[in-house]
Short mmCIF file of C-alpha atoms and ligand atoms in Angstrom, two decimals:
data_model
loop_
_atom_site.label_atom_id
_atom_site.label_comp_id
_atom_site.label_asym_id
_atom_site.label_seq_id
_atom_site.Cartn_x
_atom_site.Cartn_y
_atom_site.Cartn_z
CA UNK A 1 -42.73 88.11 17.75
CA UNK A 2 -40.88 84.72 18.47
CA UNK A 3 -40.31 82.97 15.46
CA UNK A 4 -40.69 78.83 15.79
CA UNK A 5 -38.80 77.65 12.51
CA UNK A 6 -37.79 73.98 12.87
CA UNK A 7 -34.64 71.95 12.16
CA UNK A 8 -35.77 72.18 8.51
CA UNK A 9 -36.38 75.71 8.42
CA UNK A 10 -34.65 77.55 5.20
CA UNK A 11 -32.63 80.91 5.86
CA UNK A 12 -31.64 83.25 3.31
CA UNK A 13 -28.59 85.24 5.07
CA UNK A 14 -27.41 88.60 3.42
CA UNK A 15 -24.02 90.20 4.73
CA UNK A 16 -22.75 93.42 3.39
CA UNK A 17 -21.09 95.39 6.72
CA UNK A 18 -17.93 95.79 5.05
CA UNK A 19 -16.40 95.12 1.87
CA UNK A 20 -17.72 91.59 1.11
CA UNK A 21 -21.03 91.01 -0.48
CA UNK A 22 -22.54 87.65 0.43
CA UNK A 23 -25.75 85.87 0.43
CA UNK A 24 -26.32 82.05 1.57
CA UNK A 25 -28.89 79.62 2.42
CA UNK A 26 -28.72 77.64 5.91
CA UNK A 27 -31.02 74.82 6.82
CA UNK A 28 -32.12 74.50 10.62
CA UNK A 29 -29.37 77.20 11.84
CA UNK A 30 -26.10 74.41 11.03
CA UNK A 31 -26.34 73.22 7.54
CA UNK A 32 -24.72 75.30 4.81
CA UNK A 33 -26.82 74.37 1.51
CA UNK A 34 -24.93 77.62 -0.38
CA UNK A 35 -22.77 80.41 0.73
CA UNK A 36 -21.51 83.01 -1.96
CA UNK A 37 -19.20 85.79 -1.25
CA UNK A 38 -18.01 88.44 -3.74
CA UNK A 39 -14.93 90.38 -2.07
CA UNK A 40 -13.56 94.02 -3.20
CA UNK A 41 -9.94 93.96 -2.00
CA UNK A 42 -9.44 94.70 -6.07
CA UNK A 43 -11.19 97.99 -5.57
CA UNK A 44 -9.41 98.84 -2.46
CA UNK A 45 -6.16 97.64 -2.38
CA UNK A 46 -4.72 100.86 -4.06
CA UNK A 47 -6.08 102.87 -1.10
CA UNK A 48 -4.38 100.43 1.82
CA UNK A 49 -8.04 100.03 3.21
CA UNK A 50 -11.75 99.83 2.84
CA UNK A 51 -13.01 103.12 0.91
CA UNK A 52 -16.76 103.00 2.37
CA UNK A 53 -18.39 104.86 -0.69
CA UNK A 54 -16.67 102.38 -3.14
CA UNK A 55 -17.86 99.40 -0.81
CA UNK A 56 -21.47 100.66 -0.83
CA UNK A 57 -21.59 101.25 -4.81
CA UNK A 58 -20.16 97.79 -5.16
CA UNK A 59 -22.78 95.90 -2.76
CA UNK A 60 -25.37 98.14 -4.78
CA UNK A 61 -24.45 96.65 -8.14
CA UNK A 62 -23.81 92.74 -7.37
CA UNK A 63 -26.27 92.49 -4.25
CA UNK A 64 -29.24 91.13 -6.74
CA UNK A 65 -26.94 88.76 -8.82
CA UNK A 66 -25.23 87.31 -5.37
CA UNK A 67 -28.37 86.40 -3.86
CA UNK A 68 -29.88 84.82 -6.83
CA UNK A 69 -26.66 82.76 -7.08
CA UNK A 70 -26.76 81.69 -3.78
CA UNK A 71 -30.43 80.38 -4.13
CA UNK A 72 -29.77 78.71 -7.37
CA UNK A 73 -26.61 76.59 -5.68
CA UNK A 74 -28.94 76.22 -2.73
CA UNK A 75 -31.81 74.92 -5.33
CA UNK A 76 -34.34 76.83 -3.54
CA UNK A 77 -36.54 79.89 -4.35
CA UNK A 78 -37.81 82.69 -2.64
CA UNK A 79 -41.05 81.14 -2.23
CA UNK A 80 -39.47 78.28 -0.11
CA UNK A 81 -37.49 80.74 2.34
CA UNK A 82 -38.63 80.82 6.03
CA UNK A 83 -36.74 83.48 7.17
CA UNK A 84 -34.64 86.48 5.82
CA UNK A 85 -31.64 87.28 8.16
CA UNK A 86 -29.43 90.28 7.28
CA UNK A 87 -26.52 92.19 9.25
CA UNK A 88 -27.54 95.28 10.38
CA UNK A 89 -24.47 96.42 12.39
CA UNK A 90 -21.70 96.82 13.31
CA UNK A 91 -20.56 98.01 9.88
CA UNK A 92 -20.12 100.69 7.45
CA UNK A 93 -23.85 102.27 7.43
CA UNK A 94 -23.86 102.79 3.39
CA UNK A 95 -22.88 98.93 3.10
CA UNK A 96 -25.25 97.66 5.51
CA UNK A 97 -27.91 99.92 4.12
CA UNK A 98 -27.71 98.01 0.83
CA UNK A 99 -27.86 94.37 2.48
CA UNK A 100 -30.54 95.55 4.81
CA UNK A 101 -32.82 97.05 2.04
CA UNK A 102 -32.51 94.13 -0.16
CA UNK A 103 -33.65 92.01 3.01
CA UNK A 104 -36.46 93.90 3.33
CA UNK A 105 -37.44 94.11 -0.15
CA UNK A 106 -37.31 90.10 -0.26
CA UNK A 107 -39.45 89.95 2.79
CA UNK A 108 -42.03 91.97 2.18
CA UNK A 109 -42.26 90.91 -1.65
CA UNK A 110 -42.62 87.37 -0.44
CA UNK A 111 -44.04 87.87 3.01
CA UNK A 112 -41.26 86.42 4.45
CA UNK A 113 -40.40 87.11 8.37
CA UNK A 114 -37.09 88.86 8.70
CA UNK A 115 -34.54 89.48 11.21
CA UNK A 116 -31.69 91.83 11.75
CA UNK A 117 -28.35 90.25 12.81
CA UNK A 118 -25.58 91.68 15.13
CA UNK A 119 -22.53 90.85 12.68
CA UNK A 120 -20.56 89.94 15.97
CA UNK A 121 -22.67 87.16 16.89
CA UNK A 122 -22.74 85.82 13.22
CA UNK A 123 -18.63 85.29 13.73
CA UNK A 124 -19.02 83.12 16.69
CA UNK A 125 -21.92 80.99 15.01
CA UNK A 126 -19.23 80.60 12.11
CA UNK A 127 -17.93 77.71 14.34
CA UNK A 128 -21.35 75.92 14.40
CA UNK A 129 -22.24 75.49 10.85
CA UNK A 130 -21.02 73.18 8.05
CA UNK A 131 -22.21 71.83 4.48
CA UNK A 132 -24.25 68.83 4.60
CA UNK A 133 -22.01 65.58 5.33
CA UNK A 134 -19.43 67.89 7.27
CA UNK A 135 -18.74 68.56 10.73
CA UNK A 136 -18.80 72.06 12.24
CA UNK A 137 -15.65 73.08 14.23
CA UNK A 138 -16.70 73.46 17.04
CA UNK A 139 -18.62 71.24 19.40
CA UNK A 140 -21.71 72.40 21.35
CA UNK A 141 -19.90 72.85 24.68
CA UNK A 142 -20.37 75.95 26.70
CA UNK A 143 -19.62 78.16 28.09
CA UNK A 144 -17.52 78.83 25.02
CA UNK A 145 -15.08 81.40 24.45
CA UNK A 146 -14.71 83.38 21.53
CA UNK A 147 -11.66 85.37 20.21
CA UNK A 148 -13.13 87.52 17.66
CA UNK A 149 -10.40 89.39 15.50
CA UNK A 150 -10.54 91.11 11.95
CA UNK A 151 -10.01 94.28 10.25
CA UNK A 152 -13.18 95.95 12.14
CA UNK A 153 -13.23 93.94 15.49
CA UNK A 154 -11.31 92.89 18.31
CA UNK A 155 -13.36 90.95 21.29
CA UNK A 156 -13.43 88.55 23.38
CA UNK A 157 -16.95 86.91 23.60
CA UNK A 158 -18.67 84.81 25.99
CA UNK A 159 -21.14 82.16 24.38
CA UNK A 160 -23.10 80.55 26.95
CA UNK A 161 -25.71 78.83 24.63
CA UNK A 162 -26.88 79.45 20.86
CA UNK A 163 -28.02 83.06 21.01
CA UNK A 164 -26.55 84.04 24.26
CA UNK A 165 -23.68 86.21 24.20
CA UNK A 166 -21.66 88.78 26.22
CA UNK A 167 -18.50 90.85 25.50
CA UNK A 168 -15.94 90.41 28.00
CA UNK A 169 -13.46 93.06 26.43
CA UNK A 170 -12.39 94.60 23.35
CA UNK A 171 -9.94 96.57 21.84
CA UNK A 172 -10.27 100.26 23.12
CA UNK A 173 -8.82 101.75 19.62
CA UNK A 174 -7.76 99.84 16.45
CA UNK A 175 -8.87 96.55 15.57
CA UNK A 176 -5.88 93.79 15.45
CA UNK A 177 -6.47 93.35 11.41
CA UNK A 178 -6.86 97.03 11.14
CA UNK A 179 -3.06 97.89 12.96
CA UNK A 180 -1.65 94.87 10.52
CA UNK A 181 -3.17 96.83 7.66
CA UNK A 182 -1.62 99.91 8.53
CA UNK A 183 1.66 98.76 9.42
CA UNK A 184 1.96 96.40 6.54
CA UNK A 185 1.15 100.00 4.35
CA UNK A 186 3.85 101.74 6.42
CA UNK A 187 6.32 98.91 5.64
CA UNK A 188 5.03 98.95 2.14
CA UNK A 189 4.09 95.15 1.87
CA UNK A 190 0.54 95.68 0.09
CA UNK A 191 -2.94 95.14 1.36
CA UNK A 192 -4.71 93.38 2.96
CA UNK A 193 -1.86 93.74 5.27
CA UNK A 194 -2.36 90.27 7.73
CA UNK A 195 -1.38 88.08 5.19
CA UNK A 196 1.53 90.64 3.94
CA UNK A 197 2.83 90.54 7.06
CA UNK A 198 2.92 87.19 8.03
CA UNK A 199 4.52 86.10 4.49
CA UNK A 200 7.34 89.03 5.16
CA UNK A 201 7.44 88.03 8.99
CA UNK A 202 8.58 84.31 7.72
CA UNK A 203 11.94 85.45 6.95
CA UNK A 204 12.23 87.61 9.93
CA UNK A 205 13.32 87.39 13.75
CA UNK A 206 10.71 88.35 16.09
CA UNK A 207 12.73 89.49 18.55
CA UNK A 208 14.94 91.87 16.55
CA UNK A 209 12.83 95.04 17.55
CA UNK A 210 11.52 95.51 21.05
CA UNK A 211 8.03 96.56 21.25
CA UNK A 212 5.67 96.81 23.96
CA UNK A 213 2.54 94.58 24.85
CA UNK A 214 -0.01 96.93 26.19
CA UNK A 215 -2.01 95.37 29.14
CA UNK A 216 -5.04 97.32 30.54
CA UNK A 217 -5.39 96.66 34.45
CA UNK A 218 -8.56 95.71 35.78
CA UNK A 219 -10.24 94.56 32.38
CA UNK A 220 -10.22 92.40 29.51
CA UNK A 221 -9.88 95.00 26.97
CA UNK A 222 -6.78 95.46 24.63
CA UNK A 223 -5.15 97.98 22.78
CA UNK A 224 -2.97 98.21 19.47
CA UNK A 225 -2.60 101.75 18.81
CA UNK A 226 0.40 102.08 21.04
CA UNK A 227 2.20 99.52 19.49
CA UNK A 228 1.31 100.60 16.27
CA UNK A 229 3.14 104.09 17.01
CA UNK A 230 5.78 102.12 18.52
CA UNK A 231 6.84 100.52 15.17
CA UNK A 232 6.03 103.90 13.31
CA UNK A 233 8.43 105.47 15.47
CA UNK A 234 10.98 102.98 14.72
CA UNK A 235 10.67 103.22 11.36
CA UNK A 236 11.01 107.06 11.19
CA UNK A 237 14.12 106.55 13.46
CA UNK A 238 15.54 103.81 11.78
CA UNK A 239 14.20 103.21 8.31
CA UNK A 240 14.54 99.56 7.09
CA UNK A 241 16.92 99.58 4.06
CA UNK A 242 17.02 95.92 3.17
CA UNK A 243 14.18 93.21 2.81
CA UNK A 244 15.92 91.32 6.09
CA UNK A 245 15.24 94.57 7.89
CA UNK A 246 11.48 94.69 6.55
CA UNK A 247 11.17 91.16 7.46
CA UNK A 248 12.37 91.72 11.11
CA UNK A 249 10.03 94.62 11.58
CA UNK A 250 7.09 92.41 10.49
CA UNK A 251 8.20 89.39 12.52
CA UNK A 252 8.39 91.51 15.43
CA UNK A 253 5.09 93.47 15.14
CA UNK A 254 3.18 89.94 14.02
CA UNK A 255 4.96 88.57 17.72
CA UNK A 256 3.37 91.55 19.42
CA UNK A 257 -0.56 91.80 18.11
CA UNK A 258 -0.54 87.87 18.67
CA UNK A 259 0.72 88.05 22.39
CA UNK A 260 -1.44 91.06 23.04
CA UNK A 261 -4.42 89.17 21.39
CA UNK A 262 -4.17 86.00 23.43
CA UNK A 263 -2.29 87.60 26.77
CA UNK A 264 -6.09 87.91 28.62
CA UNK A 265 -7.04 84.21 27.20
CA UNK A 266 -5.96 82.06 30.04
CA UNK A 267 -7.71 84.30 32.92
CA UNK A 268 -11.02 84.66 31.05
CA UNK A 269 -10.98 80.93 30.96
CA UNK A 270 -10.20 80.32 34.01
CA UNK A 271 -12.74 83.16 35.44
CA UNK A 272 -15.50 81.88 33.42
CA UNK A 273 -14.71 78.13 33.32
CA UNK A 274 -14.97 77.99 29.63
CA UNK A 275 -15.18 74.60 28.28
CA UNK A 276 -14.04 75.34 24.49
CA UNK A 277 -11.90 77.90 22.89
CA UNK A 278 -13.03 79.12 19.31
CA UNK A 279 -12.07 82.14 16.79
CA UNK A 280 -13.65 84.18 14.33
CA UNK A 281 -12.77 87.14 11.90
CA UNK A 282 -9.98 87.35 9.14
CA UNK A 283 -7.09 87.38 11.43
CA UNK A 284 -8.02 83.78 12.71
CA UNK A 285 -5.95 82.82 9.38
CA UNK A 286 -2.38 83.55 11.11
CA UNK A 287 -0.70 80.73 11.81
CA UNK A 288 1.44 82.07 14.79
CA UNK A 289 -2.21 83.01 16.40
CA UNK A 290 -3.16 79.71 15.64
CA UNK A 291 -0.10 78.00 17.07
CA UNK A 292 -0.37 80.45 20.52
CA UNK A 293 -3.88 79.29 20.73
CA UNK A 294 -3.26 75.88 20.42
CA UNK A 295 -0.59 76.08 23.38
CA UNK A 296 -3.46 77.99 25.57
CA UNK A 297 -5.73 74.88 24.63
CA UNK A 298 -3.45 72.62 25.92
CA UNK A 299 -2.25 74.39 28.97
CA UNK A 300 -5.88 75.00 29.92
CA UNK A 301 -6.92 71.51 29.04
CA UNK A 302 -9.72 72.47 26.69
CA UNK A 303 -10.28 71.91 22.86
CA UNK A 304 -10.01 74.74 20.40
CA UNK A 305 -11.66 75.13 17.33
CA UNK A 306 -11.00 77.12 14.24
CA UNK A 307 -13.36 77.85 11.59
CA UNK A 308 -12.29 76.88 7.77
CA UNK A 309 -11.07 80.29 6.28
CA UNK A 310 -14.11 81.02 4.23
CA UNK A 311 -16.00 81.02 7.42
CA UNK A 312 -13.48 82.91 9.53
CA UNK A 313 -14.22 85.91 6.91
CA UNK A 314 -17.22 87.75 6.49
CA UNK A 315 -19.89 85.68 4.77
CA UNK A 316 -23.52 85.36 5.06
CA UNK A 317 -23.88 81.72 6.24
CA UNK A 318 -22.92 82.93 9.60
CA UNK A 319 -25.24 85.32 9.63
CA UNK A 320 -28.30 83.02 8.63
CA UNK A 321 -27.03 80.79 11.35
CA UNK A 322 -26.99 83.63 13.93
CA UNK A 323 -30.61 84.76 12.56
CA UNK A 324 -32.10 81.18 13.20
CA UNK A 325 -31.18 81.28 16.69
CA UNK A 326 -31.90 85.01 17.48
CA UNK A 327 -35.45 84.81 15.84
CA UNK A 328 -36.18 82.03 17.92
CA UNK A 329 -34.82 83.55 21.38
CA UNK A 330 -35.32 87.31 20.91
CA UNK A 331 -37.68 87.50 18.25
CA UNK A 332 -38.23 89.06 14.77
CA UNK A 333 -37.36 92.35 13.61
CA UNK A 334 -39.91 94.87 11.90
CA UNK A 335 -39.76 96.23 8.22
CA UNK A 336 -38.63 99.46 9.40
CA UNK A 337 -35.67 98.37 11.24
CA UNK A 338 -32.51 100.45 11.22
CA UNK A 339 -28.56 99.80 10.70
CA UNK A 340 -26.07 100.73 13.31
CA UNK A 341 -22.41 101.49 12.87
CA UNK A 342 -21.95 100.71 16.47
CA UNK A 343 -23.88 97.69 17.76
CA UNK A 344 -22.13 96.36 20.99
CA UNK A 345 -22.91 93.19 22.36
CA UNK A 346 -24.10 93.23 26.35
CA UNK A 347 -21.19 93.56 28.19
CA UNK A 348 -19.95 91.33 31.36
CA UNK A 349 -20.03 94.24 33.87
CA UNK A 350 -23.07 95.58 32.66
CA UNK A 351 -25.07 92.36 33.94
O1 KG4 B 401 -12.96 89.14 8.57
P1 KG4 B 401 -12.16 89.77 7.81
O2 KG4 B 401 -12.15 89.28 6.51
O3 KG4 B 401 -12.72 91.33 7.18
C1 KG4 B 401 -13.26 92.15 8.42
O4 KG4 B 401 -12.41 93.09 8.58
O5 KG4 B 401 -14.71 92.06 8.83
O6 KG4 B 401 -10.72 90.37 8.00
C2 KG4 B 401 -9.75 90.81 7.32
C3 KG4 B 401 -9.04 91.54 8.39
C4 KG4 B 401 -7.84 92.28 7.57
O7 KG4 B 401 -7.46 92.89 8.65
C5 KG4 B 401 -6.55 91.61 7.03
O8 KG4 B 401 -5.34 92.11 7.44
C6 KG4 B 401 -6.52 90.23 8.25
O9 KG4 B 401 -8.09 90.12 8.49
N1 KG4 B 401 -6.06 88.83 8.01
C7 KG4 B 401 -5.01 88.63 8.29
C8 KG4 B 401 -4.24 87.30 7.73
N2 KG4 B 401 -5.36 86.96 6.70
C9 KG4 B 401 -6.56 88.14 6.80
N3 KG4 B 401 -4.32 88.67 9.70
C10 KG4 B 401 -3.30 88.23 10.16
N4 KG4 B 401 -2.63 86.99 9.22
C11 KG4 B 401 -3.46 86.55 8.33
N5 KG4 B 401 -2.98 85.51 7.93
ZN1 ZN B 402 -16.61 90.32 9.97
#
């Protein structure tokens, strides 16, 4: 069933796909009235990565509180909500189940329509939303290409319109953020690894250690596992003994990850005649990546846009916005909808 919410429709978004518990209220698919995010880095740091069972337990503890906080901040009641949008995948199954169960509960108890959202589409939508009185980071220029790079995902997504997304390529193994997190652990820099590597790299020489730039012929897919293994071999053969040597390794690895991430973008922009380049995912915080993207935008003659950091990382406002457009273009979900650890977007070569 298609949903016909208007520009004033209030969407309650819920996001629990990984280790952030988040709820938000978004008006008309574009205007953020509230966006409450509770992270769990403190719980997972000691393990150097997200522990799924711990993540879902924490979601269970805080989901009701976070949802009520989001409603309170937006000054709306559940009875005023027109649509509940929730991430149904991809993500950790136990974590997804907590958000989807909560969303189903609100939908059933208050008779609100429900829509299950693809987390990847939500990251793209983060570029097109903003609080009242502020402009979204991206313009409505289509087609737009989005580089999505987080701890769980690395994809190149073509957005032809709101609600219309195709995957042009993705990582064949580790996500970019995952590779940064693993190498940070190897270099004993802490968790999350991306910011730790970036900080250490600031004092290092990016050309100190020769690392590969993996390229997959005939495809826009990318790969980070070989890069990570090359760095691990280097550390095994010549263990760093000084802070400077660690910084050099961090800088060389960061440079290799960023160059691998942006390597396909000029060809993608040209092939699809993209009018804008945008970003999503926690790795978008990286300054070197932002600088390289700015250079690509300039050389290709198209604008680039980054959401503010709180919208780059996992949050429910982007889920609410994606749900608003999805319910209009593809319809609602049933109360017995499922969760999916893998939920690929339609890929370009399947069309
Ligand atoms: O989107 P996100 O918060 O969570 C998901 O993975 O969905 O992304 C987290 C990832 C982590 O791998 C983290 O190391 C990386 O984003 N990250 C960064 C930076 N800040 C966070 N990577 C590179 N540079 C950063 N400044
Ligand atoms: Zn994410």
